[in-house]
mmCIF file of C-alpha atoms and ligand atoms in Angstrom:
data_model
loop_
_atom_site.group_PDB
_atom_site.id
_atom_site.type_symbol
_atom_site.label_atom_id
_atom_site.label_comp_id
_atom_site.label_asym_id
_atom_site.label_seq_id
_atom_site.Cartn_x
_atom_site.Cartn_y
_atom_site.Cartn_z
ATOM 1 C CA MET Z 1114 120.190 139.919 141.623
ATOM 2 C CA LYS Z 1115 117.007 139.240 139.681
ATOM 3 C CA GLU Z 1116 115.069 135.914 140.735
ATOM 4 C CA ILE Z 1117 112.147 134.490 138.587
ATOM 5 C CA LYS Z 1118 109.837 132.052 140.002
ATOM 6 C CA GLY Z 1119 106.645 130.402 138.542
ATOM 7 C CA ASN Z 1120 103.551 130.814 140.922
ATOM 8 C CA LEU Z 1121 100.849 128.571 141.411
ATOM 9 C CA VAL Z 1122 98.189 130.940 139.336
ATOM 10 C CA GLY Z 1123 95.884 129.263 137.119
ATOM 11 C CA LYS Z 1124 93.760 131.976 136.056
ATOM 12 C CA GLY Z 1125 93.155 132.514 132.383
ATOM 13 C CA LYS Z 1126 95.761 129.508 131.801
ATOM 14 C CA LYS Z 1127 94.937 126.883 129.289
ATOM 15 C CA PHE Z 1128 95.733 123.167 130.045
ATOM 16 C CA ALA Z 1129 95.823 120.004 128.144
ATOM 17 C CA ILE Z 1130 95.779 116.560 129.946
ATOM 18 C CA ILE Z 1131 96.678 113.409 128.217
ATOM 19 C CA VAL Z 1132 95.749 110.243 130.035
ATOM 20 C CA SER Z 1133 96.186 106.650 129.375
ATOM 21 C CA ARG Z 1134 93.445 104.272 129.528
ATOM 22 C CA PHE Z 1135 95.393 101.314 130.291
ATOM 23 C CA ASN Z 1136 95.202 100.618 134.139
ATOM 24 C CA GLU Z 1137 92.051 102.982 133.991
ATOM 25 C CA PHE Z 1138 91.403 102.336 137.649
ATOM 26 C CA VAL Z 1139 94.472 104.108 138.584
ATOM 27 C CA SER Z 1140 94.574 106.825 135.663
ATOM 28 C CA ILE Z 1141 90.981 108.114 136.452
ATOM 29 C CA ARG Z 1142 92.215 108.862 140.124
ATOM 30 C CA LEU Z 1143 95.161 110.684 138.753
ATOM 31 C CA LEU Z 1144 93.090 112.521 136.222
ATOM 32 C CA GLY Z 1145 90.582 113.465 139.064
ATOM 33 C CA GLY Z 1146 93.468 114.802 141.301
ATOM 34 C CA ALA Z 1147 94.978 116.994 138.542
ATOM 35 C CA VAL Z 1148 91.496 118.578 137.601
ATOM 36 C CA ASP Z 1149 90.893 119.138 141.145
ATOM 37 C CA CYS Z 1150 94.059 120.949 141.787
ATOM 38 C CA LEU Z 1151 94.088 122.941 138.640
ATOM 39 C CA MET Z 1152 90.496 124.184 139.486
ATOM 40 C CA ARG Z 1153 91.527 124.907 143.128
ATOM 41 C CA HIS Z 1154 93.943 127.265 141.597
ATOM 42 C CA GLY Z 1155 91.928 129.231 139.346
ATOM 43 C CA VAL Z 1156 91.826 127.414 136.134
ATOM 44 C CA ASP Z 1157 88.618 127.595 134.386
ATOM 45 C CA THR Z 1158 87.138 124.159 133.680
ATOM 46 C CA GLN Z 1159 86.523 125.352 130.063
ATOM 47 C CA ASN Z 1160 90.262 125.778 129.743
ATOM 48 C CA ILE Z 1161 90.766 122.350 130.461
ATOM 49 C CA THR Z 1162 91.038 119.745 127.466
ATOM 50 C CA VAL Z 1163 91.370 115.928 128.285
ATOM 51 C CA TYR Z 1164 92.774 113.511 125.822
ATOM 52 C CA TRP Z 1165 92.594 109.814 126.201
ATOM 53 C CA THR Z 1166 95.077 107.282 124.851
ATOM 54 C CA PRO Z 1167 95.036 103.773 124.526
ATOM 55 C CA GLY Z 1168 98.378 103.361 126.787
ATOM 56 C CA CYS Z 1169 101.080 105.218 128.020
ATOM 57 C CA PHE Z 1170 103.028 104.461 124.979
ATOM 58 C CA GLU Z 1171 100.841 106.720 122.813
ATOM 59 C CA ILE Z 1172 101.099 109.598 125.022
ATOM 60 C CA PRO Z 1173 104.364 111.127 123.613
ATOM 61 C CA GLY Z 1174 102.559 110.910 119.827
ATOM 62 C CA VAL Z 1175 99.585 112.500 120.992
ATOM 63 C CA ALA Z 1176 101.367 115.112 123.148
ATOM 64 C CA ARG Z 1177 103.264 116.129 119.876
ATOM 65 C CA ARG Z 1178 100.075 116.445 117.847
ATOM 66 C CA LEU Z 1179 99.297 119.348 120.561
ATOM 67 C CA LYS Z 1180 102.265 121.478 119.679
ATOM 68 C CA ASP Z 1181 100.447 124.067 117.540
ATOM 69 C CA ILE Z 1182 97.438 124.428 119.732
ATOM 70 C CA LYS Z 1183 97.517 126.860 122.162
ATOM 71 C CA TYR Z 1184 98.269 125.345 125.821
ATOM 72 C CA ASP Z 1185 100.262 126.973 128.652
ATOM 73 C CA CYS Z 1186 101.083 123.185 129.681
ATOM 74 C CA VAL Z 1187 100.364 119.387 128.964
ATOM 75 C CA LEU Z 1188 100.201 117.065 131.807
ATOM 76 C CA CYS Z 1189 100.622 113.439 131.005
ATOM 77 C CA LEU Z 1190 99.139 111.085 133.280
ATOM 78 C CA GLY Z 1191 99.134 107.177 133.197
ATOM 79 C CA ALA Z 1192 100.381 104.199 135.234
ATOM 80 C CA VAL Z 1193 102.852 101.446 134.020
ATOM 81 C CA ILE Z 1194 102.521 98.469 136.231
ATOM 82 C CA ARG Z 1195 105.285 95.511 135.956
ATOM 83 C CA GLY Z 1196 104.260 92.114 134.843
ATOM 84 C CA ASP Z 1197 106.094 88.852 134.167
ATOM 85 C CA THR Z 1198 107.868 90.094 130.926
ATOM 86 C CA PRO Z 1199 110.170 93.022 130.123
ATOM 87 C CA HIS Z 1200 107.058 94.891 128.525
ATOM 88 C CA PHE Z 1201 107.187 97.293 131.552
ATOM 89 C CA GLU Z 1202 110.696 98.437 130.667
ATOM 90 C CA TYR Z 1203 110.066 99.157 127.095
ATOM 91 C CA ILE Z 1204 106.814 101.201 127.783
ATOM 92 C CA THR Z 1205 108.344 103.147 130.466
ATOM 93 C CA SER Z 1206 111.350 103.897 128.783
ATOM 94 C CA GLU Z 1207 109.438 105.337 125.501
ATOM 95 C CA VAL Z 1208 107.143 107.182 127.382
ATOM 96 C CA THR Z 1209 109.735 108.795 129.700
ATOM 97 C CA LYS Z 1210 112.230 109.463 126.586
ATOM 98 C CA GLY Z 1211 109.260 110.750 124.524
ATOM 99 C CA ILE Z 1212 107.981 113.211 127.102
ATOM 100 C CA ALA Z 1213 111.511 114.482 128.102
ATOM 101 C CA ALA Z 1214 112.227 115.056 124.104
ATOM 102 C CA LEU Z 1215 108.974 117.088 123.792
ATOM 103 C CA ASN Z 1216 110.210 119.506 126.870
ATOM 104 C CA LEU Z 1217 113.257 120.360 124.903
ATOM 105 C CA GLU Z 1218 111.745 120.684 121.528
ATOM 106 C CA LYS Z 1219 108.587 122.566 122.032
ATOM 107 C CA GLY Z 1220 109.077 125.586 124.216
ATOM 108 C CA LEU Z 1221 106.087 124.344 126.212
ATOM 109 C CA PRO Z 1222 106.010 122.341 129.495
ATOM 110 C CA PHE Z 1223 104.946 118.748 129.198
ATOM 111 C CA VAL Z 1224 104.815 117.370 132.813
ATOM 112 C CA TYR Z 1225 105.595 113.651 133.652
ATOM 113 C CA GLY Z 1226 102.480 112.278 135.540
ATOM 114 C CA ILE Z 1227 103.424 108.589 134.991
ATOM 115 C CA ILE Z 1228 103.261 106.306 137.880
ATOM 116 C CA THR Z 1229 105.852 103.536 137.337
ATOM 117 C CA ALA Z 1230 105.226 100.720 139.892
ATOM 118 C CA ASP Z 1231 106.052 97.059 140.600
ATOM 119 C CA THR Z 1232 102.846 96.146 141.915
ATOM 120 C CA THR Z 1233 99.066 97.303 141.627
ATOM 121 C CA ASP Z 1234 99.055 98.319 145.384
ATOM 122 C CA GLN Z 1235 101.997 100.651 144.721
ATOM 123 C CA ALA Z 1236 100.086 102.225 142.014
ATOM 124 C CA VAL Z 1237 97.067 102.798 143.924
ATOM 125 C CA GLU Z 1238 99.080 104.065 146.782
ATOM 126 C CA ARG Z 1239 100.085 106.823 144.538
ATOM 127 C CA ALA Z 1240 96.688 107.652 143.189
ATOM 128 C CA GLY Z 1241 95.134 109.320 146.053
ATOM 129 C CA THR Z 1242 95.493 106.880 149.002
ATOM 130 C CA LYS Z 1243 98.502 106.359 151.020
ATOM 131 C CA ARG Z 1244 101.205 108.471 149.074
ATOM 132 C CA GLY Z 1245 99.318 111.083 147.756
ATOM 133 C CA ASN Z 1246 98.155 111.479 144.337
ATOM 134 C CA ARG Z 1247 100.664 112.098 141.263
ATOM 135 C CA GLY Z 1248 97.810 113.764 139.225
ATOM 136 C CA TRP Z 1249 97.451 116.190 141.765
ATOM 137 C CA ASP Z 1250 101.409 116.707 141.984
ATOM 138 C CA ALA Z 1251 101.713 116.760 138.071
ATOM 139 C CA ALA Z 1252 99.078 119.652 138.215
ATOM 140 C CA MET Z 1253 100.979 121.632 140.837
ATOM 141 C CA THR Z 1254 104.218 121.352 138.681
ATOM 142 C CA GLY Z 1255 102.261 122.344 135.606
ATOM 143 C CA LEU Z 1256 101.014 125.400 137.131
ATOM 144 C CA GLU Z 1257 104.336 126.448 138.297
ATOM 145 C CA LEU Z 1258 105.824 125.838 134.957
ATOM 146 C CA ALA Z 1259 103.124 127.504 132.962
ATOM 147 C CA ASP Z 1260 103.789 130.765 134.943
ATOM 148 C CA LEU Z 1261 107.598 130.533 134.802
ATOM 149 C CA TYR Z 1262 107.465 130.027 131.071
ATOM 150 C CA ALA Z 1263 105.307 132.929 130.687
ATOM 151 C CA LYS Z 1264 107.559 135.024 132.544
ATOM 152 C CA ILE Z 1265 110.491 134.003 130.211
ATOM 153 C CA LYS Z 1266 110.656 136.329 127.386
ATOM 154 C CA PRO Z 1267 113.011 136.581 124.435
ATOM 155 C CA ARG Z 1268 115.366 139.510 124.713
HETATM 156 N N1 INI F 1484 100.186 100.797 129.147
HETATM 157 C C1 INI F 1484 100.110 101.465 130.122
HETATM 158 O O1 INI F 1484 99.689 102.579 130.217
HETATM 159 N N2 INI F 1484 100.641 100.700 131.331
HETATM 160 C C2 INI F 1484 100.987 99.465 131.290
HETATM 161 O O2 INI F 1484 101.172 99.013 132.301
HETATM 162 C C3 INI F 1484 101.048 98.695 130.181
HETATM 163 N N3 INI F 1484 101.447 97.259 130.160
HETATM 164 O O3 INI F 1484 101.885 96.772 131.269
HETATM 165 O O4 INI F 1484 101.332 96.788 129.053
HETATM 166 C C4 INI F 1484 100.696 99.330 128.940
HETATM 167 N N4 INI F 1484 100.798 98.862 127.692
HETATM 168 C C5 INI F 1484 99.964 99.422 126.385
HETATM 169 C C6 INI F 1484 100.900 100.262 125.812
HETATM 170 O O5 INI F 1484 101.104 101.700 126.279
HETATM 171 C C7 INI F 1484 100.408 100.432 124.311
HETATM 172 O O6 INI F 1484 99.123 101.059 124.481
HETATM 173 C C8 INI F 1484 100.220 99.117 123.482
HETATM 174 O O7 INI F 1484 101.450 98.418 123.513
HETATM 175 C C9 INI F 1484 99.828 99.519 122.108
HETATM 176 O O8 INI F 1484 100.948 100.442 121.227
#
C-alpha cells in the first residue's frame, strides 16, 4: 500500500492570499491569523503576496487572474454577514461556486476561508475570538494541500 499525505511544511512555498475589504474588521483578523500560521510553519514573508478585493464577490475573479503566476496555493479570505435582504445568499453562492470551480480548473489549491454568518457576533467569534480563527484554519489547509499537490506527479 502506498499512502500520500501533505505535511505542514511551508519552507520554500509561495502563497497568495486574496482578502475582501468588506467587513474589514473581520477580514483583517482572518488575514492576521493566516499570515501568522504560514510564518510559524516556515513560509518566508517574501513568499506571501496579499491581494485586497472590494468584497467577497470579486475574490474568484482575482483568483483566476493569478492562474499563471507561480504560487503553490491561494487562500481566499473574507466575511459575508446576513442582512435584511437576499444579498447574502447571492454573494455567498457566487464566491463559493467560483472558488470551487477554480479548484477543478487550475490544478492549484484555492482554499475557502470565507466566513458566512447570520450575525456580526458569529463572524467575530470565528475571526480570532471564541471559535478560533478561520484564517488560521485556511492557512493550515493550504499548507497541507500545497505539499500534497507537490507530491502528486504525472506518470
Ligand atoms: N461583500 C462581502 O465580502 N461581505 C458581505 O457581507 C457583503 N454584503 O453583505 O453585502 C459584501 N458585499 C459586496 C460584494 O461582495 C461586492 O463587492 C459588491 O456587490 C460589488 O460587486
